[in-house]
Amino acid sequence: MLAPRALNGDTFGSPRHPLTVCIPPKCSYCSEDRPLRIGVVLFPGFQALDAFGPLDVLNILSWSHNISISLLSLTLDPVSTKPPRKATATGQSILPTHTFASAPPLDVLLIPGGLGTRSLAAPVEHAISFIRSNHVHLKYLITICTGTSLAARAGILDGKRATTNKMAWAETTALRPQVEWVPHARWVVDGNIWTSSGVSAGIDVTLAWVEEVFGANVAEEIARGMEYEWRHDPTHDPFAEHWGLWPL
Amino acid sequence: MLAPRALNGDTFGSPRHPLTVCIPPKCSYCSEDRPLRIGVVLFPGFQALDAFGPLDVLNILSWSHNISISLLSLTLDPVSTKPPRKATATGQSILPTHTFASAPPLDVLLIPGGLGTRSLAAPVEHAISFIRSNHVHLKYLITICTGTSLAARAGILDGKRATTNKMAWAETTALRPQVEWVPHARWVVDGNIWTSSGVSAGIDVTLAWVEEVFGANVAEEIARGMEYEWRHDPTHDPFAEHWGLWPL
């Protein structure tokens, strides 16, 4: 269902099109002169670091590679990280660039998590609908923390291996038992779907994705620039042990 | 110059006022019923993770402790993380809550870094003026990455130990040789001034500050909730070695 496809409909990995994704600077077959188009889903109560860890990686990537980033939400109103049900909590407001209805074509979609994912309100329901409607056109889907629950609720992770936040493991995985949940993983790759553990794990999965698509040197340089001790092992997960999810 | 002072002018650390900072839930001497007031300086081209790593820590802190967070900039216009001189770079826009001129009284000021700190334009110059004018009223000043350069240019780090981004070490430290720059440190504490190394080090210094003010259990719980492998040792700095700053 989510097999990567070339821009022209050709299948990635074929002899004519050997790359796993069509990146204009790398793909001599498509050779389209356009940026790699990345979208980020926003909703009230998204977790700040879930989004801005990966976005920091991608912003630095943009200094040397042709990418675009769209921030998508139900409306163009500022979206706060303040969890809807925590009256005294602090939050910061981010400006979307597009609504779900006006979203441009996307190659990659990132879905952050946060307490806001627990909401049944319109912004989250529309985010889930957007994910369900658009995932077949994506080359990559990357979820962070409980952002995985939105993809799971969209039904697009059924039968696939995926991980999510370890503190919220029980309630998140119960939302969609059809997913093959992996309890001991910093991040999990199944086809072109990359899912990560909680919050700061979004930095690791995004660096790993940059390594896959743009090469190890690019990812390493970004991690050093961020002074981030990137762990390359997706099974390094001390938090699974802390929360009693491993060993089983 | 920057010795912590109690709200009523009493000196922290005195027998009458033993705490290092007056936190309403902890301080029976002041017993003011108000939040700890934290401000974050924003300017065009601030680094996303420099701000949102610490802000994620503080947002989680707000779920259990009475704090307020103000985002300060020259105007109330959205502030983009896009570096001013990188035409093709991506960026995200954040809404300030106050201008420098309308800033509320603050107990703590955070200063993120980023390529925008190199600017000589009005937003950065006003940020430096704000820091210079207001630091004497702060209980804590926390700088992240090249955000340290704004405090240094304000002249308030002269004769104090401080650190900053390691990749940008030479150009940043040259801005103010009067500072006692510490090349091998994840973060440095001198009095009530906490300075950190590059980008993701902002998470470590903020967790260390939370430990100092709110206790180790609170900081550990936040780090675990973020699934962040917090390193407690401020001298753990592999990036100083990578960039040839250590051993000397």
Tab-separated table of C-alpha atoms in Angstrom:
chain	number	residue	atom	x	y	z
A	1	MET	CA	0.000	0.000	0.000
A	2	LEU	CA	2.788	2.395	0.888
A	3	ALA	CA	5.484	1.199	-1.538
A	4	PRO	CA	7.599	4.161	-2.617
A	5	ARG	CA	6.844	5.339	-6.116
A	6	ALA	CA	8.795	7.570	-8.420
A	7	LEU	CA	7.368	10.899	-9.424
A	8	ASN	CA	6.484	9.603	-12.866
A	9	GLY	CA	4.747	6.502	-11.525
A	10	ASP	CA	7.747	4.232	-11.979
A	11	THR	CA	8.628	1.987	-9.059
A	12	PHE	CA	11.618	2.863	-6.929
A	13	GLY	CA	14.231	0.142	-6.665
A	14	SER	CA	13.669	-0.975	-10.247
A	15	PRO	CA	16.676	-1.181	-12.605
A	16	ARG	CA	15.474	1.943	-14.384
A	17	HIS	CA	15.012	3.750	-11.126
A	18	PRO	CA	17.420	2.364	-8.542
A	19	LEU	CA	17.025	4.969	-5.851
A	20	THR	CA	14.711	4.381	-2.950
A	21	VAL	CA	13.443	7.909	-3.273
A	22	CYS	CA	13.587	10.497	-5.988
A	23	ILE	CA	15.762	13.314	-4.692
A	24	PRO	CA	16.408	15.772	-7.505
A	25	PRO	CA	20.156	16.148	-6.872
A	26	LYS	CA	20.589	12.368	-6.830
A	27	CYS	CA	18.091	11.048	-9.338
A	28	SER	CA	19.258	11.341	-12.930
A	29	TYR	CA	16.184	9.500	-14.114
A	30	CYS	CA	13.554	11.952	-12.990
A	31	SER	CA	15.847	14.995	-12.890
A	32	GLU	CA	13.054	17.276	-11.800
A	33	ASP	CA	14.297	20.618	-10.625
A	34	ARG	CA	12.233	20.967	-7.510
A	35	PRO	CA	12.710	20.641	-3.764
A	36	LEU	CA	11.935	17.555	-1.741
A	37	ARG	CA	8.589	18.533	-0.249
A	38	ILE	CA	8.197	17.844	3.458
A	39	GLY	CA	5.047	18.446	5.487
A	40	VAL	CA	4.600	18.547	9.249
A	41	VAL	CA	1.193	17.993	10.854
A	42	LEU	CA	0.296	20.456	13.629
A	43	PHE	CA	-2.586	20.315	16.105
A	44	PRO	CA	-3.250	21.966	19.503
A	45	GLY	CA	-1.115	20.349	22.174
A	46	PHE	CA	1.557	18.918	19.909
A	47	GLN	CA	4.779	18.433	21.852
A	48	ALA	CA	7.292	21.186	21.035
A	49	LEU	CA	10.379	18.987	20.842
A	50	ASP	CA	8.566	16.280	18.831
A	51	ALA	CA	8.281	18.795	16.011
A	52	PHE	CA	11.265	21.091	16.528
A	53	GLY	CA	13.849	18.352	17.052
A	54	PRO	CA	13.204	16.956	13.553
A	55	LEU	CA	12.639	20.468	12.173
A	56	ASP	CA	16.047	21.555	13.454
A	57	VAL	CA	17.620	18.630	11.589
A	58	LEU	CA	15.700	19.555	8.444
A	59	ASN	CA	16.401	23.275	8.728
A	60	ILE	CA	20.135	22.543	8.801
A	61	LEU	CA	19.677	20.111	5.892
A	62	SER	CA	18.093	22.953	3.921
A	63	TRP	CA	21.348	24.922	4.080
A	64	SER	CA	22.889	22.434	1.654
A	65	HIS	CA	19.956	20.604	0.018
A	66	ASN	CA	16.872	21.647	-1.863
A	67	ILE	CA	13.918	20.938	0.426
A	68	SER	CA	10.724	22.737	1.339
A	69	ILE	CA	8.829	22.452	4.621
A	70	SER	CA	5.098	23.060	5.011
A	71	LEU	CA	3.379	23.242	8.393
A	72	LEU	CA	-0.143	21.888	8.052
A	73	SER	CA	-3.124	22.382	10.319
A	74	LEU	CA	-6.902	22.592	10.204
A	75	THR	CA	-6.825	26.382	9.828
A	76	LEU	CA	-4.129	29.021	9.408
A	77	ASP	CA	-4.591	30.178	12.995
A	78	PRO	CA	-1.524	29.857	15.239
A	79	VAL	CA	-1.258	26.397	16.783
A	80	SER	CA	-0.224	26.205	20.437
A	81	THR	CA	1.806	23.465	22.056
A	82	LYS	CA	-0.325	23.954	25.181
A	83	PRO	CA	-2.215	20.734	25.911
A	84	PRO	CA	-5.962	21.432	25.603
A	85	ARG	CA	-6.860	19.867	28.950
A	86	LYS	CA	-4.092	21.332	31.109
A	87	ALA	CA	-5.371	24.728	32.113
A	88	THR	CA	-2.196	25.975	33.805
A	89	ALA	CA	0.272	24.552	31.291
A	90	THR	CA	2.527	26.816	29.254
A	91	GLY	CA	2.658	26.676	25.468
A	92	GLN	CA	4.068	28.449	22.435
A	93	SER	CA	2.210	29.357	19.241
A	94	ILE	CA	3.443	28.375	15.786
A	95	LEU	CA	2.122	29.652	12.462
A	96	PRO	CA	0.982	26.996	9.966
A	97	THR	CA	1.804	27.618	6.332
A	98	HIS	CA	-1.112	25.629	4.886
A	99	THR	CA	-4.402	24.126	5.927
A	100	PHE	CA	-4.992	20.427	5.386
A	101	ALA	CA	-7.333	21.452	2.554
A	102	SER	CA	-4.701	23.647	0.868
A	103	ALA	CA	-1.696	21.392	1.451
A	104	PRO	CA	0.745	21.175	-1.448
A	105	PRO	CA	1.816	17.785	-2.870
A	106	LEU	CA	4.172	16.163	-0.383
A	107	ASP	CA	6.981	13.635	-0.608
A	108	VAL	CA	7.434	13.251	3.143
A	109	LEU	CA	5.039	13.722	6.055
A	110	LEU	CA	6.138	14.106	9.681
A	111	ILE	CA	3.672	13.600	12.506
A	112	PRO	CA	4.660	14.820	15.981
A	113	GLY	CA	2.975	13.555	19.126
A	114	GLY	CA	2.008	15.175	22.390
A	115	LEU	CA	-0.876	15.260	24.811
A	116	GLY	CA	-2.985	16.830	22.059
A	117	THR	CA	-3.078	13.502	20.197
A	118	ARG	CA	-5.471	12.237	22.889
A	119	SER	CA	-8.050	14.762	21.749
A	120	LEU	CA	-11.120	13.765	19.787
A	121	ALA	CA	-11.619	17.359	18.637
A	122	ALA	CA	-11.764	18.546	15.048
A	123	PRO	CA	-8.079	19.432	14.506
A	124	VAL	CA	-6.910	15.933	15.403
A	125	GLU	CA	-9.734	14.178	13.541
A	126	HIS	CA	-8.929	16.232	10.444
A	127	ALA	CA	-5.245	15.409	10.844
A	128	ILE	CA	-6.109	11.716	10.886
A	129	SER	CA	-8.288	12.123	7.807
A	130	PHE	CA	-5.494	13.972	6.045
A	131	ILE	CA	-3.024	11.195	6.862
A	132	ARG	CA	-5.458	8.538	5.656
A	133	SER	CA	-6.177	10.361	2.401
A	134	ASN	CA	-2.635	11.327	1.521
A	135	HIS	CA	-0.344	8.553	2.672
A	136	VAL	CA	-0.437	6.683	-0.648
A	137	HIS	CA	1.209	9.649	-2.355
A	138	LEU	CA	4.050	9.861	0.152
A	139	LYS	CA	7.521	8.499	-0.334
A	140	TYR	CA	8.117	8.532	3.406
A	141	LEU	CA	6.014	8.824	6.513
A	142	ILE	CA	7.836	9.667	9.750
A	143	THR	CA	6.048	9.648	13.099
A	144	ILE	CA	7.392	10.822	16.425
A	145	CYS	CA	6.269	9.744	19.883
A	146	THR	CA	2.478	9.483	20.189
A	147	GLY	CA	2.268	10.947	16.692
A	148	THR	CA	2.369	7.271	15.758
A	149	SER	CA	-1.124	6.978	17.248
A	150	LEU	CA	-2.537	9.323	14.596
A	151	ALA	CA	-1.166	7.132	11.802
A	152	ALA	CA	-2.409	4.054	13.674
A	153	ARG	CA	-5.891	5.542	14.098
A	154	ALA	CA	-5.844	6.313	10.366
A	155	GLY	CA	-5.516	2.551	9.875
A	156	ILE	CA	-2.380	2.774	7.752
A	157	LEU	CA	-0.116	0.911	10.202
A	158	ASP	CA	-2.188	-2.271	10.353
A	159	GLY	CA	0.096	-5.277	10.020
A	160	LYS	CA	3.188	-3.098	10.103
A	161	ARG	CA	5.940	-2.884	12.696
A	162	ALA	CA	5.899	0.409	14.590
A	163	THR	CA	6.899	1.978	17.899
A	164	THR	CA	5.777	4.934	20.003
A	165	ASN	CA	6.301	6.735	23.329
A	166	LYS	CA	7.235	4.297	26.101
A	167	MET	CA	5.607	6.095	29.051
A	168	ALA	CA	2.296	6.182	27.139
A	169	TRP	CA	2.803	2.696	25.689
A	170	ALA	CA	-0.275	0.928	27.056
A	171	GLU	CA	-2.834	3.570	26.153
A	172	THR	CA	-1.296	4.288	22.735
A	173	THR	CA	-0.919	0.708	21.551
A	174	ALA	CA	-4.435	-0.140	22.775
A	175	LEU	CA	-5.804	2.341	20.227
A	176	ARG	CA	-4.949	-0.026	17.361
A	177	PRO	CA	-4.028	-3.612	18.252
A	178	GLN	CA	-3.785	-4.441	14.535
A	179	VAL	CA	-0.364	-2.742	14.501
A	180	GLU	CA	2.657	-4.943	15.198
A	181	TRP	CA	3.924	-2.802	18.067
A	182	VAL	CA	7.656	-3.043	18.834
A	183	PRO	CA	8.224	-2.226	22.531
A	184	HIS	CA	12.034	-2.104	22.539
A	185	ALA	CA	13.164	0.336	19.854
A	186	ARG	CA	14.372	3.899	19.568
A	187	TRP	CA	12.880	3.823	16.085
A	188	VAL	CA	11.447	1.254	13.660
A	189	VAL	CA	11.511	1.193	9.859
A	190	ASP	CA	8.882	-0.815	7.999
A	191	GLY	CA	8.978	-0.118	4.286
A	192	ASN	CA	8.805	3.624	3.917
A	193	ILE	CA	7.226	4.178	7.322
A	194	TRP	CA	9.576	5.333	10.066
A	195	THR	CA	8.166	5.461	13.608
A	196	SER	CA	10.006	6.595	16.718
A	197	SER	CA	9.836	6.400	20.461
A	198	GLY	CA	9.100	9.403	22.677
A	199	VAL	CA	9.890	13.082	22.116
A	200	SER	CA	13.676	13.345	21.693
A	201	ALA	CA	13.730	10.080	19.706
A	202	GLY	CA	12.373	12.194	16.875
A	203	ILE	CA	15.852	13.654	16.453
A	204	ASP	CA	17.345	10.171	16.108
A	205	VAL	CA	14.807	8.884	13.593
A	206	THR	CA	15.116	12.028	11.492
A	207	LEU	CA	18.911	11.776	11.449
A	208	ALA	CA	18.594	8.093	10.470
A	209	TRP	CA	16.204	9.055	7.669
A	210	VAL	CA	18.626	11.760	6.463
A	211	GLU	CA	21.360	9.131	6.452
A	212	GLU	CA	19.179	6.810	4.362
A	213	VAL	CA	18.202	9.427	1.811
A	214	PHE	CA	21.104	11.880	1.732
A	215	GLY	CA	23.985	9.773	3.019
A	216	ALA	CA	25.844	9.157	6.249
A	217	ASN	CA	28.170	12.133	5.894
A	218	VAL	CA	25.284	14.566	5.639
A	219	ALA	CA	23.558	13.104	8.712
A	220	GLU	CA	26.768	13.044	10.743
A	221	GLU	CA	27.561	16.636	9.869
A	222	ILE	CA	24.105	17.768	10.952
A	223	ALA	CA	24.337	15.837	14.240
A	224	ARG	CA	27.743	17.393	14.983
A	225	GLY	CA	26.421	20.835	14.114
A	226	MET	CA	23.602	20.284	16.599
A	227	GLU	CA	26.112	18.908	19.134
A	228	TYR	CA	23.777	15.951	19.428
A	229	GLU	CA	25.150	12.582	20.478
A	230	TRP	CA	23.250	10.636	17.887
A	231	ARG	CA	22.928	6.937	18.641
A	232	HIS	CA	22.952	4.961	15.420
A	233	ASP	CA	21.463	1.801	16.917
A	234	PRO	CA	17.658	1.787	16.571
A	235	THR	CA	17.417	-0.914	19.243
A	236	HIS	CA	19.170	1.219	21.874
A	237	ASP	CA	16.216	2.001	24.129
A	238	PRO	CA	16.871	2.411	27.845
A	239	PHE	CA	13.383	3.851	28.310
A	240	ALA	CA	11.705	0.587	27.303
A	241	GLU	CA	13.559	-0.950	30.222
A	242	HIS	CA	12.733	1.905	32.553
A	243	TRP	CA	9.008	1.555	31.834
A	244	GLY	CA	9.075	-2.233	32.202
A	245	LEU	CA	8.509	-3.018	28.524
A	246	TRP	CA	11.821	-4.858	28.167
A	247	PRO	CA	12.913	-7.562	28.784
A	248	LEU	CA	9.459	-9.013	28.242
B	1	MET	CA	26.609	42.347	39.872
B	2	LEU	CA	24.401	39.372	39.234
B	3	ALA	CA	24.144	37.977	42.759
B	4	PRO	CA	20.707	36.413	43.243
B	5	ARG	CA	18.399	38.556	45.295
B	6	ALA	CA	15.158	37.740	46.964
B	7	LEU	CA	12.008	39.437	45.805
B	8	ASN	CA	12.018	41.698	48.822
B	9	GLY	CA	15.646	42.673	48.408
B	10	ASP	CA	16.949	40.140	50.920
B	11	THR	CA	19.953	38.123	49.826
B	12	PHE	CA	19.464	34.516	48.871
B	13	GLY	CA	21.580	32.076	50.824
B	14	SER	CA	21.230	34.058	54.028
B	15	PRO	CA	19.968	32.332	57.188
B	16	ARG	CA	16.648	34.156	56.857
B	17	HIS	CA	16.364	33.202	53.227
B	18	PRO	CA	18.216	29.944	52.651
B	19	LEU	CA	17.002	29.163	49.152
B	20	THR	CA	19.104	30.041	46.148
B	21	VAL	CA	16.008	31.289	44.403
B	22	CYS	CA	12.591	32.309	45.549
B	23	ILE	CA	10.165	29.767	44.144
B	24	PRO	CA	6.726	30.406	45.600
B	25	PRO	CA	5.908	26.769	46.399
B	26	LYS	CA	9.243	26.346	48.162
B	27	CYS	CA	9.912	29.688	49.790
B	28	SER	CA	8.040	30.150	53.025
B	29	TYR	CA	9.822	33.439	53.604
B	30	CYS	CA	8.501	35.286	50.579
B	31	SER	CA	5.388	33.139	50.119
B	32	GLU	CA	4.232	35.145	47.135
B	33	ASP	CA	1.468	33.465	45.246
B	34	ARG	CA	2.724	33.973	41.736
B	35	PRO	CA	4.436	31.934	39.041
B	36	LEU	CA	8.152	31.861	38.416
B	37	ARG	CA	8.389	34.203	35.452
B	38	ILE	CA	10.566	32.973	32.602
B	39	GLY	CA	11.338	34.923	29.426
B	40	VAL	CA	12.835	33.714	26.161
B	41	VAL	CA	14.516	36.114	23.741
B	42	LEU	CA	13.548	35.653	20.072
B	43	PHE	CA	15.131	37.206	16.974
B	44	PRO	CA	15.099	36.287	13.262
B	45	GLY	CA	17.271	33.254	12.635
B	46	PHE	CA	17.249	31.866	16.149
B	47	GLN	CA	17.943	28.125	16.095
B	48	ALA	CA	14.732	26.131	16.578
B	49	LEU	CA	16.148	23.506	18.917
B	50	ASP	CA	18.076	26.088	20.973
B	51	ALA	CA	14.721	27.466	22.055
B	52	PHE	CA	12.376	24.481	21.852
B	53	GLY	CA	14.647	22.005	23.634
B	54	PRO	CA	14.614	24.144	26.800
B	55	LEU	CA	10.986	25.128	26.191
B	56	ASP	CA	9.969	21.480	26.052
B	57	VAL	CA	11.613	20.959	29.445
B	58	LEU	CA	9.835	24.012	30.818
B	59	ASN	CA	6.470	23.138	29.279
B	60	ILE	CA	6.568	19.762	31.032
B	61	LEU	CA	7.672	21.503	34.240
B	62	SER	CA	4.566	23.689	33.985
B	63	TRP	CA	2.339	20.631	34.311
B	64	SER	CA	3.372	20.362	37.967
B	65	HIS	CA	4.840	23.766	38.901
B	66	ASN	CA	3.625	27.325	38.728
B	67	ILE	CA	5.645	29.024	36.005
B	68	SER	CA	4.915	31.473	33.212
B	69	ILE	CA	6.775	31.772	29.926
B	70	SER	CA	6.967	34.939	27.858
B	71	LEU	CA	8.444	35.035	24.354
B	72	LEU	CA	10.085	38.408	23.797
B	73	SER	CA	11.036	40.111	20.558
B	74	LEU	CA	11.400	43.556	19.042
B	75	THR	CA	7.815	43.527	17.748
B	76	LEU	CA	4.829	41.204	18.037
B	77	ASP	CA	5.288	40.039	14.443
B	78	PRO	CA	5.995	36.318	14.006
B	79	VAL	CA	9.695	35.507	14.345
B	80	SER	CA	11.157	33.023	11.883
B	81	THR	CA	13.965	30.570	12.561
B	82	LYS	CA	15.109	31.139	8.978
B	83	PRO	CA	18.608	32.650	9.006
B	84	PRO	CA	18.446	36.135	7.462
B	85	ARG	CA	21.336	35.581	5.056
B	86	LYS	CA	20.441	32.098	3.790
B	87	ALA	CA	17.986	32.694	0.985
B	88	THR	CA	17.032	29.053	0.374
B	89	ALA	CA	16.920	27.958	4.016
B	90	THR	CA	13.701	26.734	5.593
B	91	GLY	CA	12.284	28.247	8.771
B	92	GLN	CA	9.258	28.216	11.026
B	93	SER	CA	7.469	31.234	12.477
B	94	ILE	CA	6.769	31.644	16.191
B	95	LEU	CA	4.497	34.223	17.800
B	96	PRO	CA	6.076	36.403	20.493
B	97	THR	CA	3.923	37.214	23.494
B	98	HIS	CA	5.593	40.524	24.359
B	99	THR	CA	7.903	43.100	22.856
B	100	PHE	CA	11.121	43.974	24.641
B	101	ALA	CA	9.435	47.264	25.551
B	102	SER	CA	6.353	45.556	27.021
B	103	ALA	CA	8.143	42.657	28.730
B	104	PRO	CA	6.788	41.718	32.148
B	105	PRO	CA	9.102	41.467	35.173
B	106	LEU	CA	11.187	38.312	34.808
B	107	ASP	CA	12.928	35.955	37.186
B	108	VAL	CA	14.708	33.941	34.505
B	109	LEU	CA	15.831	34.832	30.993
B	110	LEU	CA	16.766	32.269	28.338
B	111	ILE	CA	18.741	33.300	25.276
B	112	PRO	CA	18.867	30.890	22.348
B	113	GLY	CA	21.544	31.093	19.662
B	114	GLY	CA	21.540	30.501	15.937
B	115	LEU	CA	22.902	32.070	12.778
B	116	GLY	CA	20.718	35.098	13.492
B	117	THR	CA	22.985	36.081	16.392
B	118	ARG	CA	25.609	37.147	13.803
B	119	SER	CA	23.272	39.869	12.616
B	120	LEU	CA	23.869	43.521	13.396
B	121	ALA	CA	20.247	44.364	12.596
B	122	ALA	CA	17.759	45.987	14.935
B	123	PRO	CA	16.153	42.859	16.452
B	124	VAL	CA	19.490	41.541	17.701
B	125	GLU	CA	20.772	44.930	18.822
B	126	HIS	CA	17.555	45.471	20.765
B	127	ALA	CA	17.868	42.001	22.269
B	128	ILE	CA	21.368	42.882	23.481
B	129	SER	CA	20.116	46.179	24.921
B	130	PHE	CA	17.289	44.337	26.673
B	131	ILE	CA	19.730	41.850	28.192
B	132	ARG	CA	22.040	44.662	29.340
B	133	SER	CA	19.199	46.654	30.896
B	134	ASN	CA	17.397	43.797	32.607
B	135	HIS	CA	20.012	41.310	33.797
B	136	VAL	CA	20.387	42.900	37.226
B	137	HIS	CA	16.772	42.059	38.009
B	138	LEU	CA	17.110	38.391	37.028
B	139	LYS	CA	17.577	35.517	39.384
B	140	TYR	CA	18.957	33.370	36.602
B	141	LEU	CA	20.285	33.930	33.118
B	142	ILE	CA	20.532	30.862	30.861
B	143	THR	CA	22.175	31.041	27.452
B	144	ILE	CA	22.229	28.341	24.792
B	145	CYS	CA	24.764	27.907	22.016
B	146	THR	CA	25.720	31.203	20.352
B	147	GLY	CA	23.044	32.856	22.461
B	148	THR	CA	25.972	33.282	24.844
B	149	SER	CA	27.391	35.802	22.366
B	150	LEU	CA	24.429	38.148	22.943
B	151	ALA	CA	25.073	38.168	26.685
B	152	ALA	CA	28.797	38.596	25.993
B	153	ARG	CA	28.179	41.513	23.629
B	154	ALA	CA	25.986	43.048	26.327
B	155	GLY	CA	29.130	43.091	28.471
B	156	ILE	CA	27.576	41.163	31.342
B	157	LEU	CA	29.877	38.129	31.073
B	158	ASP	CA	33.141	40.042	31.490
B	159	GLY	CA	35.379	38.207	33.954
B	160	LYS	CA	32.936	35.324	34.195
B	161	ARG	CA	33.328	31.707	33.111
B	162	ALA	CA	31.128	30.815	30.144
B	163	THR	CA	30.874	28.444	27.197
B	164	THR	CA	29.233	28.458	23.780
B	165	ASN	CA	28.852	26.502	20.515
B	166	LYS	CA	32.013	24.551	19.690
B	167	MET	CA	31.838	24.689	15.888
B	168	ALA	CA	31.511	28.483	16.057
B	169	TRP	CA	33.996	28.759	18.936
B	170	ALA	CA	36.642	31.018	17.358
B	171	GLU	CA	34.300	33.626	15.941
B	172	THR	CA	32.038	33.693	19.007
B	173	THR	CA	34.742	33.967	21.649
B	174	ALA	CA	36.548	36.653	19.613
B	175	LEU	CA	33.516	38.897	20.050
B	176	ARG	CA	34.349	39.430	23.736
B	177	PRO	CA	37.806	38.338	24.920
B	178	GLN	CA	37.028	39.740	28.385
B	179	VAL	CA	34.938	36.626	29.069
B	180	GLU	CA	36.723	33.665	30.655
B	181	TRP	CA	35.738	31.212	27.920
B	182	VAL	CA	35.657	27.524	28.902
B	183	PRO	CA	36.320	25.400	25.794
B	184	HIS	CA	35.593	21.954	27.255
B	185	ALA	CA	32.139	21.999	28.838
B	186	ARG	CA	28.614	20.916	28.012
B	187	TRP	CA	27.540	23.768	30.273
B	188	VAL	CA	29.110	26.179	32.759
B	189	VAL	CA	27.648	27.760	35.888
B	190	ASP	CA	29.128	31.002	37.210
B	191	GLY	CA	26.980	32.485	39.950
B	192	ASN	CA	23.490	32.692	38.554
B	193	ILE	CA	24.624	32.629	34.925
B	194	TRP	CA	24.287	29.282	33.159
B	195	THR	CA	25.822	29.036	29.688
B	196	SER	CA	25.730	26.000	27.420
B	197	SER	CA	27.438	24.542	24.407
B	198	GLY	CA	25.735	24.160	21.024
B	199	VAL	CA	22.071	23.586	20.216
B	200	SER	CA	21.051	20.338	21.949
B	201	ALA	CA	23.193	21.244	24.985
B	202	GLY	CA	20.370	23.623	25.816
B	203	ILE	CA	18.329	20.622	26.946
B	204	ASP	CA	21.110	19.524	29.313
B	205	VAL	CA	21.656	22.935	30.864
B	206	THR	CA	17.927	23.458	31.352
B	207	LEU	CA	17.532	20.063	33.027
B	208	ALA	CA	20.513	20.893	35.259
B	209	TRP	CA	18.898	24.211	36.154
B	210	VAL	CA	15.598	22.463	36.953
B	211	GLU	CA	17.535	20.078	39.182
B	212	GLU	CA	19.139	23.023	40.984
B	213	VAL	CA	15.907	24.923	41.543
B	214	PHE	CA	13.186	22.253	41.719
B	215	GLY	CA	15.167	19.174	42.731
B	216	ALA	CA	16.720	16.122	41.123
B	217	ASN	CA	13.519	14.089	41.060
B	218	VAL	CA	11.677	16.727	39.069
B	219	ALA	CA	14.496	17.004	36.530
B	220	GLU	CA	14.847	13.231	36.189
B	221	GLU	CA	11.135	12.796	35.665
B	222	ILE	CA	11.103	15.413	32.931
B	223	ALA	CA	14.126	13.844	31.188
B	224	ARG	CA	12.489	10.421	31.294
B	225	GLY	CA	9.227	11.860	29.974
B	226	MET	CA	11.173	13.352	27.067
B	227	GLU	CA	13.021	10.037	26.635
B	228	TYR	CA	16.184	12.100	26.727
B	229	GLU	CA	19.427	10.510	27.870
B	230	TRP	CA	20.455	13.412	30.029
B	231	ARG	CA	24.145	13.487	30.884
B	232	HIS	CA	24.636	14.930	34.331
B	233	ASP	CA	28.311	15.730	33.898
B	234	PRO	CA	28.795	19.310	32.672
B	235	THR	CA	32.351	18.453	31.573
B	236	HIS	CA	31.201	15.677	29.224
B	237	ASP	CA	31.868	17.362	25.876
B	238	PRO	CA	32.887	15.145	22.937
B	239	PHE	CA	32.307	18.060	20.569
B	240	ALA	CA	35.131	20.112	22.105
B	241	GLU	CA	37.404	17.229	21.179
B	242	HIS	CA	35.904	16.890	17.705
B	243	TRP	CA	36.497	20.552	16.948
B	244	GLY	CA	40.057	20.477	18.305
B	245	LEU	CA	39.372	22.595	21.393
B	246	TRP	CA	40.374	19.842	23.785
B	247	PRO	CA	42.888	18.639	24.901
B	248	LEU	CA	44.527	22.029	24.577
